[in-house]
Every structure is written in C-alpha cells, then in structure tokens.
Amino acid sequence: MKIDLTDTTSSKINKALVQGRRAIGTPAVGMVLTLVIVTDEENAYDALRAANEASREHPSRKLVVIKRVSRSPRDRAKARLDAEVRVGADAGTGETVILRLRGEVIDHAQSVVLPLLLPDAPVVVWWPVNAPTDPASDPLGALAQRRVTDMYNTEDPVRELAARAAAYTPGDTDLAWTRITPWRSMLAAALDQIACQVASAEVEGEEFNPSVELLAMWLADRLGIAVRRTASAGPGLTAVRLETDCGPIVLDRPDGSLATLCVQGQPDRAVALKRRETAELIAEELRRLDPDDTYASALRYGVERLGEAADDAAGAPAPAAGPSPDSSADASSADAPAGDASAGGDVAGGDGTAASAPAGKSGAKKAPAKKAAAK
C-alpha cells in the first residue's frame, strides 16, 4: 500500500502510517529498529532495495531522506516536504517513508526525522554516498547509536581513511570494513591451525580500495608485523600472503568468487569467498549495534604508519645464509660469540638482523679460527 503526501508535515506522515497499518490489518508495530538512509535521488532506488532485502532479517522502519537541490533562489528560500508512505508488501518487512526535502528544510532534516523514529528502539543512520567526514557530529548522525558509511564511494578512499580515523566516535563503522569480514575469518582460522610465528605479510588488491588498506592495517595492528601493500587488477582483494617460520600461508582469490587457501604441510583447499552485495553488508552491520573496537583499532593504526613499516622492512638487510655442514671454518665461527669479529661470522645488528662482514676481510679472519679449531 502506498500513500503520497505533498507539502506535508511529520504529524501527517505519522497519521498516514497508522492509517496504512490499519488498512492492511496489522495495527501493531513489530519492528526492531529505525534505519535512516541519507542519500540523493540518483542512489535512492539501489539503497532502498538493499535495505528492503536486509529487512527480512531485521524488520525496521526505513526513513529515506532525499535532499533535493533547488535551482533558483526563490525555491531555496521556500521549505517543502513531500513524502511517500509504504506499508505491507510494498515496504518489504516493516515500513518505508521516503522523504523529499526542498529549500530551507534541508538544513533541518533532523527536525523532520525525529518525530518519525520508533520509540524505545535503536536508530541506525546509513550514508550510501556523500557521507560526512565526522558522522557523529552530523545532525542526523547525532540521533543514532550506529552510523554506517561507505568509503569506497568517495573520490580519494585512502585519504578518507586518515580523516575517518581522526574523527572516529564509538558507533562509527564502514562497509569497506564489513567487506573484509570473510577474509579476516579465514586468516584467523588458518593461523589457529598452526603454532608458528608470523614474520611479515603482503596484501594484494586493486588500487584505491579502502578494504585492501583496512585489511593490511588490521594484520599489522593485530600481529605487530610489517605488511606490504601490492596493487593488482582486482576485482577487490585478490590475495593475502603470510610469511611464517613454518612456511607461507596464502589465501588467493583471483576471480572474486572462489579462493584457494594454501598452508604449508596441508593440502590446498577451495574456499567460497565471493564478493557480497550491499544488502548482505547492511544486514551484517545491523546484527550488532555496539561499538566495534576491532575496527577502531585497525583504523587508528594509520595508512602512513602502514607505509613506513613496509618501507623499513624492505630496506632492512637480508639475513645471512646458515652455516655449511662441510665447512670447518663456518662451523668454528658458529661457536664463537656473536659480537666477536675475529670469528669471521655475521654480526647481529641491534634490530635482530644479521649484517655480513666485508668480503675483503673474511678470508683473513677465518684462518686463525681454523687453527684454533685444529688445536
């Protein structure tokens, strides 16, 4: 059932909702939350379709706030609110109110939305596009316990990560983080199967994809290792490689659908890791309305710090090869203290890496060591 209201008010919209519920025979309100979708006319259809699909799992009242651009000064000075109320089969599971704001009322959208919120129910605000840098300080975001954005739709997603980290408030989240939930689950499960130390990691994915950066920051933050970022043709994330002292762990997804998990000493396994639709992402975010501390920690790790750690790891000298079993000189030098230059072995640096001795002096140093071994 659809009810169109032209040049209306919030009070009339509430009356239309009650009238619509009675007309379809469901006067009781059985919804668990209010989902406020702030978008433009171009993206309203796709956002509402995703919200309707997610409402099968989370029955909700959906308020779609569309801020229409007024072209003339006269239109901008005149406030007008048009609404479309949908209940029953036309609204999925729950109720839908499409609000089209014009003129001065655009700057006071919270005054229109506030009377339409379900009493004693959580409020979630979702910006599919054009999200504010600080969602919590936005007038509509201040009404919500949970604020959902999508950095993938911004002009510079990587730069946006730093801005979101600076303005983070508990309750903020982003669909770029939600997209990597299956990747994080698979990598955590793979590490639980082995007792090895992770030395470094590499995350491969398409350029200017915030999900790739967030996965790299999550690995660096949780494991305390250097993570290198590698660009690929996509789609999305394509591979993650973990270097451990038990051998590499590789999760490779070249086609965006089926991935292969390779663990040293175990057979390769095919893993369903398809790219998910927006409706699945929104449904996942609505399952939890408490602050996501893991997302906050990964976000605050910082893209700049991620790049600096990768550069430091790339510039560090490679460890020297192990001693040869058929070389008495190498065997004797292995018994000498690490800081003894007369042993002719590698000197361990302060950072735990090995610095090789100069080639011109190695022969002179090894001869006394060989005589000492003979004695």
C-alpha positions as a Python dict, from the first residue, in 0.01 Angstrom:
ca = {
    (1, 'M'): (0, 0, 0),
    (2, 'K'): (131, 346, -94),
    (3, 'I'): (19, 685, 35),
    (4, 'D'): (151, 1000, -134),
    (5, 'L'): (168, 1322, 68),
    (6, 'T'): (255, 1656, -94),
    (7, 'D'): (379, 1959, 101),
    (8, 'T'): (318, 1775, 426),
    (9, 'T'): (444, 1759, 785),
    (10, 'S'): (580, 1492, 1019),
    (11, 'S'): (248, 1477, 1204),
    (12, 'K'): (57, 1396, 886),
    (13, 'I'): (314, 1131, 797),
    (14, 'N'): (263, 960, 1133),
    (15, 'K'): (-113, 960, 1080),
    (16, 'A'): (-63, 807, 733),
    (17, 'L'): (148, 528, 886),
    (18, 'V'): (-127, 443, 1135),
    (19, 'Q'): (-388, 456, 860),
    (20, 'G'): (-183, 227, 636),
    (21, 'R'): (-127, -32, 910),
    (22, 'R'): (-496, -44, 988),
    (23, 'A'): (-586, -75, 620),
    (24, 'I'): (-371, -387, 578),
    (25, 'G'): (-483, -537, 910),
    (26, 'T'): (-161, -505, 1112),
    (27, 'P'): (-210, -221, 1360),
    (28, 'A'): (69, -345, 1588),
    (29, 'V'): (425, -226, 1535),
    (30, 'G'): (663, -525, 1521),
    (31, 'M'): (986, -356, 1415),
    (32, 'V'): (1319, -374, 1599),
    (33, 'L'): (1493, -54, 1484),
    (34, 'T'): (1475, 259, 1270),
    (35, 'L'): (1704, 273, 968),
    (36, 'V'): (1760, 625, 834),
    (37, 'I'): (1905, 631, 481),
    (38, 'V'): (2053, 966, 376),
    (39, 'T'): (2110, 972, 1),
    (40, 'D'): (2040, 1156, -323),
    (41, 'E'): (1781, 1090, -591),
    (42, 'E'): (2026, 902, -810),
    (43, 'N'): (2120, 639, -549),
    (44, 'A'): (1791, 622, -359),
    (45, 'Y'): (1649, 324, -552),
    (46, 'D'): (1952, 99, -503),
    (47, 'A'): (1986, 192, -136),
    (48, 'L'): (1618, 127, -64),
    (49, 'R'): (1626, -207, -245),
    (50, 'A'): (1926, -317, -35),
    (51, 'A'): (1750, -202, 284),
    (52, 'N'): (1433, -391, 192),
    (53, 'E'): (1630, -712, 145),
    (54, 'A'): (1810, -659, 475),
    (55, 'S'): (1476, -600, 648),
    (56, 'R'): (1388, -969, 603),
    (57, 'E'): (1642, -1034, 877),
    (58, 'H'): (1587, -706, 1064),
    (59, 'P'): (1227, -575, 1043),
    (60, 'S'): (1261, -198, 1061),
    (61, 'R'): (1109, 137, 982),
    (62, 'K'): (1308, 278, 692),
    (63, 'L'): (1325, 655, 656),
    (64, 'V'): (1481, 759, 325),
    (65, 'V'): (1596, 1121, 342),
    (66, 'I'): (1650, 1270, -5),
    (67, 'K'): (1781, 1625, -14),
    (68, 'R'): (1677, 1774, -347),
    (69, 'V'): (1872, 2061, -499),
    (70, 'S'): (1679, 2384, -555),
    (71, 'R'): (1792, 2569, -866),
    (72, 'S'): (1651, 2917, -812),
    (73, 'P'): (1689, 3147, -507),
    (74, 'R'): (1311, 3151, -469),
    (75, 'D'): (1297, 2772, -441),
    (76, 'R'): (1585, 2766, -194),
    (77, 'A'): (1403, 3010, 32),
    (78, 'K'): (1082, 2804, 36),
    (79, 'A'): (1068, 2499, 261),
    (80, 'R'): (878, 2197, 133),
    (81, 'L'): (845, 1836, 239),
    (82, 'D'): (696, 1564, 19),
    (83, 'A'): (655, 1209, 146),
    (84, 'E'): (565, 864, 18),
    (85, 'V'): (447, 615, 280),
    (86, 'R'): (472, 243, 201),
    (87, 'V'): (337, -38, 416),
    (88, 'G'): (270, -405, 355),
    (89, 'A'): (416, -579, 51),
    (90, 'D'): (545, -251, -95),
    (91, 'A'): (771, -191, 206),
    (92, 'G'): (933, -532, 245),
    (93, 'T'): (931, -636, 611),
    (94, 'G'): (841, -323, 804),
    (95, 'E'): (752, 28, 691),
    (96, 'T'): (908, 273, 449),
    (97, 'V'): (881, 651, 436),
    (98, 'I'): (1051, 836, 152),
    (99, 'L'): (1111, 1199, 248),
    (100, 'R'): (1199, 1453, -21),
    (101, 'L'): (1326, 1777, 127),
    (102, 'R'): (1347, 2107, -61),
    (103, 'G'): (1458, 2455, 34),
    (104, 'E'): (1546, 2559, 388),
    (105, 'V'): (1414, 2239, 543),
    (106, 'I'): (1723, 2060, 404),
    (107, 'D'): (1930, 2222, 681),
    (108, 'H'): (1687, 2093, 945),
    (109, 'A'): (1638, 1732, 833),
    (110, 'Q'): (1674, 1610, 1193),
    (111, 'S'): (1358, 1802, 1288),
    (112, 'V'): (1166, 1608, 1023),
    (113, 'V'): (1313, 1269, 1113),
    (114, 'L'): (1295, 1290, 1492),
    (115, 'P'): (911, 1260, 1524),
    (116, 'L'): (915, 959, 1291),
    (117, 'L'): (1160, 747, 1492),
    (118, 'L'): (1026, 434, 1659),
    (119, 'P'): (1001, 486, 2035),
    (120, 'D'): (1244, 289, 2253),
    (121, 'A'): (1417, 134, 1951),
    (122, 'P'): (1776, 170, 1825),
    (123, 'V'): (1847, 413, 1542),
    (124, 'V'): (2095, 342, 1261),
    (125, 'V'): (2191, 606, 1004),
    (126, 'W'): (2339, 493, 671),
    (127, 'W'): (2501, 718, 411),
    (128, 'P'): (2540, 518, 85),
    (129, 'V'): (2715, 819, -75),
    (130, 'N'): (2836, 1164, 28),
    (131, 'A'): (2888, 1076, 392),
    (132, 'P'): (3016, 1347, 629),
    (133, 'T'): (3376, 1323, 744),
    (134, 'D'): (3259, 1320, 1105),
    (135, 'P'): (2930, 1125, 1109),
    (136, 'A'): (2879, 1165, 1484),
    (137, 'S'): (2872, 1546, 1460),
    (138, 'D'): (2618, 1542, 1178),
    (139, 'P'): (2267, 1643, 1299),
    (140, 'L'): (2120, 1315, 1172),
    (141, 'G'): (2416, 1109, 1293),
    (142, 'A'): (2370, 1252, 1643),
    (143, 'L'): (2032, 1076, 1661),
    (144, 'A'): (2181, 729, 1603),
    (145, 'Q'): (2358, 464, 1806),
    (146, 'R'): (2520, 328, 1491),
    (147, 'R'): (2647, 525, 1189),
    (148, 'V'): (2730, 341, 866),
    (149, 'T'): (2929, 494, 580),
    (150, 'D'): (3100, 362, 266),
    (151, 'M'): (3446, 495, 183),
    (152, 'Y'): (3450, 301, -144),
    (153, 'N'): (3223, 567, -297),
    (154, 'T'): (3449, 861, -209),
    (155, 'E'): (3685, 1035, -451),
    (156, 'D'): (4000, 950, -254),
    (157, 'P'): (3932, 648, -31),
    (158, 'V'): (4288, 621, 103),
    (159, 'R'): (4293, 982, 219),
    (160, 'E'): (3946, 936, 362),
    (161, 'L'): (4082, 666, 593),
    (162, 'A'): (4300, 919, 773),
    (163, 'A'): (4011, 1164, 808),
    (164, 'R'): (3780, 896, 948),
    (165, 'A'): (4046, 785, 1196),
    (166, 'A'): (4085, 1141, 1327),
    (167, 'A'): (3708, 1186, 1367),
    (168, 'Y'): (3622, 834, 1489),
    (169, 'T'): (3349, 810, 1754),
    (170, 'P'): (3229, 479, 1908),
    (171, 'G'): (2940, 362, 1693),
    (172, 'D'): (3100, 456, 1360),
    (173, 'T'): (3157, 183, 1104),
    (174, 'D'): (3208, 149, 731),
    (175, 'L'): (3105, -101, 467),
    (176, 'A'): (3466, -116, 349),
    (177, 'W'): (3539, -288, 682),
    (178, 'T'): (3234, -514, 652),
    (179, 'R'): (3352, -640, 312),
    (180, 'I'): (3665, -799, 462),
    (181, 'T'): (3486, -996, 736),
    (182, 'P'): (3518, -1330, 546),
    (183, 'W'): (3886, -1261, 479),
    (184, 'R'): (3957, -1190, 844),
    (185, 'S'): (3769, -1504, 948),
    (186, 'M'): (3961, -1727, 707),
    (187, 'L'): (4302, -1585, 802),
    (188, 'A'): (4228, -1616, 1174),
    (189, 'A'): (4113, -1977, 1126),
    (190, 'A'): (4428, -2059, 927),
    (191, 'L'): (4655, -1920, 1198),
    (192, 'D'): (4466, -2116, 1464),
    (193, 'Q'): (4562, -2443, 1292),
    (194, 'I'): (4938, -2394, 1324),
    (195, 'A'): (5175, -2288, 1601),
    (196, 'C'): (5405, -2058, 1406),
    (197, 'Q'): (5534, -1705, 1431),
    (198, 'V'): (5427, -1466, 1154),
    (199, 'A'): (5720, -1259, 1029),
    (200, 'S'): (5563, -1045, 755),
    (201, 'A'): (5260, -1021, 529),
    (202, 'E'): (5156, -897, 187),
    (203, 'V'): (4807, -784, 89),
    (204, 'E'): (4724, -769, -282),
    (205, 'G'): (4423, -589, -428),
    (206, 'E'): (4303, -324, -665),
    (207, 'E'): (4432, 28, -622),
    (208, 'F'): (4231, 292, -432),
    (209, 'N'): (4031, 27, -249),
    (210, 'P'): (3985, 109, 123),
    (211, 'S'): (3908, -256, 207),
    (212, 'V'): (4258, -356, 100),
    (213, 'E'): (4413, -88, 319),
    (214, 'L'): (4192, -181, 616),
    (215, 'L'): (4287, -549, 591),
    (216, 'A'): (4656, -457, 582),
    (217, 'M'): (4615, -227, 883),
    (218, 'W'): (4425, -498, 1070),
    (219, 'L'): (4705, -751, 1013),
    (220, 'A'): (4973, -501, 1113),
    (221, 'D'): (4781, -395, 1423),
    (222, 'R'): (4691, -743, 1548),
    (223, 'L'): (5014, -925, 1461),
    (224, 'G'): (5263, -641, 1510),
    (225, 'I'): (5436, -708, 1177),
    (226, 'A'): (5525, -517, 862),
    (227, 'V'): (5260, -552, 592),
    (228, 'R'): (5330, -468, 230),
    (229, 'R'): (5055, -341, 1),
    (230, 'T'): (5063, -464, -362),
    (231, 'A'): (4836, -336, -640),
    (232, 'S'): (4655, -573, -875),
    (233, 'A'): (4384, -555, -1138),
    (234, 'G'): (4122, -679, -893),
    (235, 'P'): (3840, -736, -851),
    (236, 'G'): (3867, -608, -495),
    (237, 'L'): (4100, -809, -275),
    (238, 'T'): (4288, -1076, -465),
    (239, 'A'): (4545, -1234, -229),
    (240, 'V'): (4700, -1233, 117),
    (241, 'R'): (5038, -1394, 187),
    (242, 'L'): (5168, -1456, 539),
    (243, 'E'): (5533, -1549, 586),
    (244, 'T'): (5580, -1767, 895),
    (245, 'D'): (5865, -1970, 1038),
    (246, 'C'): (5668, -2283, 939),
    (247, 'G'): (5624, -2179, 577),
    (248, 'P'): (5395, -1943, 386),
    (249, 'I'): (5017, -1917, 423),
    (250, 'V'): (4844, -1792, 107),
    (251, 'L'): (4479, -1702, 55),
    (252, 'D'): (4433, -1635, -316),
    (253, 'R'): (4111, -1518, -487),
    (254, 'P'): (4183, -1417, -846),
    (255, 'D'): (3824, -1412, -979),
    (256, 'G'): (3629, -1251, -695),
    (257, 'S'): (3435, -1570, -625),
    (258, 'L'): (3637, -1879, -531),
    (259, 'A'): (3954, -1863, -323),
    (260, 'T'): (4231, -2115, -253),
    (261, 'L'): (4385, -2149, 93),
    (262, 'C'): (4740, -2287, 93),
    (263, 'V'): (4904, -2383, 424),
    (264, 'Q'): (5248, -2541, 442),
    (265, 'G'): (5220, -2915, 502),
    (266, 'Q'): (4847, -2930, 427),
    (267, 'P'): (4654, -2990, 105),
    (268, 'D'): (4519, -2685, -76),
    (269, 'R'): (4154, -2608, -3),
    (270, 'A'): (3893, -2428, -212),
    (271, 'V'): (3705, -2162, -13),
    (272, 'A'): (3384, -1984, -113),
    (273, 'L'): (3479, -1617, -81),
    (274, 'K'): (3251, -1435, -323),
    (275, 'R'): (3204, -1060, -325),
    (276, 'R'): (2887, -976, -135),
    (277, 'E'): (2603, -744, -229),
    (278, 'T'): (2519, -429, -35),
    (279, 'A'): (2211, -592, 122),
    (280, 'E'): (2428, -861, 284),
    (281, 'L'): (2668, -598, 415),
    (282, 'I'): (2390, -388, 569),
    (283, 'A'): (2230, -698, 724),
    (284, 'E'): (2563, -787, 887),
    (285, 'E'): (2606, -437, 1030),
    (286, 'L'): (2255, -442, 1177),
    (287, 'R'): (2332, -760, 1371),
    (288, 'R'): (2541, -567, 1619),
    (289, 'L'): (2468, -218, 1746),
    (290, 'D'): (2754, -187, 1995),
    (291, 'P'): (3085, -12, 1910),
    (292, 'D'): (3328, -216, 1700),
    (293, 'D'): (3655, -189, 1892),
    (294, 'T'): (3847, -401, 1640),
    (295, 'Y'): (3755, -164, 1357),
    (296, 'A'): (3855, 135, 1569),
    (297, 'S'): (4196, -16, 1649),
    (298, 'A'): (4270, -104, 1286),
    (299, 'L'): (4151, 237, 1163),
    (300, 'R'): (4367, 425, 1412),
    (301, 'Y'): (4675, 225, 1311),
    (302, 'G'): (4703, 465, 1018),
    (303, 'V'): (4783, 436, 649),
    (304, 'E'): (5100, 642, 692),
    (305, 'R'): (5231, 413, 963),
    (306, 'L'): (5150, 114, 743),
    (307, 'G'): (5362, 255, 460),
    (308, 'E'): (5651, 344, 691),
    (309, 'A'): (5661, -7, 841),
    (310, 'A'): (5664, -163, 493),
    (311, 'D'): (5946, 69, 380),
    (312, 'D'): (6154, -13, 688),
    (313, 'A'): (6108, -387, 629),
    (314, 'A'): (6203, -352, 262),
    (315, 'G'): (6519, -154, 346),
    (316, 'A'): (6642, -391, 617),
    (317, 'P'): (6940, -613, 517),
    (318, 'A'): (6852, -973, 446),
    (319, 'P'): (6966, -1235, 698),
    (320, 'A'): (7280, -1429, 604),
    (321, 'A'): (7267, -1792, 494),
    (322, 'G'): (7312, -2064, 755),
    (323, 'P'): (7646, -2244, 814),
    (324, 'S'): (7756, -2501, 559),
    (325, 'P'): (7791, -2854, 702),
    (326, 'D'): (8112, -2931, 508),
    (327, 'S'): (8297, -2612, 604),
    (328, 'S'): (8511, -2629, 917),
    (329, 'A'): (8563, -2253, 906),
    (330, 'D'): (8191, -2186, 916),
    (331, 'A'): (8143, -2445, 1192),
    (332, 'S'): (8410, -2284, 1410),
    (333, 'S'): (8272, -1936, 1357),
    (334, 'A'): (7926, -2054, 1467),
    (335, 'D'): (8071, -2145, 1809),
    (336, 'A'): (8223, -1801, 1854),
    (337, 'P'): (8027, -1522, 2030),
    (338, 'A'): (7801, -1314, 1806),
    (339, 'G'): (7987, -992, 1884),
    (340, 'D'): (8339, -1140, 1820),
    (341, 'A'): (8459, -1004, 1486),
    (342, 'S'): (8760, -1244, 1484),
    (343, 'A'): (8527, -1537, 1432),
    (344, 'G'): (8456, -1423, 1078),
    (345, 'G'): (8081, -1485, 1117),
    (346, 'D'): (7791, -1242, 1075),
    (347, 'V'): (7744, -978, 1342),
    (348, 'A'): (7390, -948, 1471),
    (349, 'G'): (7255, -596, 1449),
    (350, 'G'): (7058, -419, 1717),
    (351, 'D'): (6733, -490, 1533),
    (352, 'G'): (6789, -862, 1523),
    (353, 'T'): (6902, -871, 1156),
    (354, 'A'): (7241, -1001, 1051),
    (355, 'A'): (7495, -771, 888),
    (356, 'S'): (7750, -955, 671),
    (357, 'A'): (8124, -891, 719),
    (358, 'P'): (8314, -721, 432),
    (359, 'A'): (8426, -961, 163),
    (360, 'G'): (8788, -841, 166),
    (361, 'K'): (8841, -924, 532),
    (362, 'S'): (8657, -1252, 558),
    (363, 'G'): (8949, -1467, 438),
    (364, 'A'): (9195, -1313, 682),
    (365, 'K'): (8961, -1363, 972),
    (366, 'K'): (8879, -1726, 900),
    (367, 'A'): (9239, -1855, 905),
    (368, 'P'): (9303, -1802, 1280),
    (369, 'A'): (8966, -1954, 1353),
    (370, 'K'): (9063, -2269, 1159),
    (371, 'K'): (9392, -2304, 1355),
    (372, 'A'): (9205, -2261, 1680),
    (373, 'A'): (8967, -2534, 1582),
    (374, 'A'): (9256, -2768, 1495),
    (375, 'K'): (9416, -2712, 1835),
}
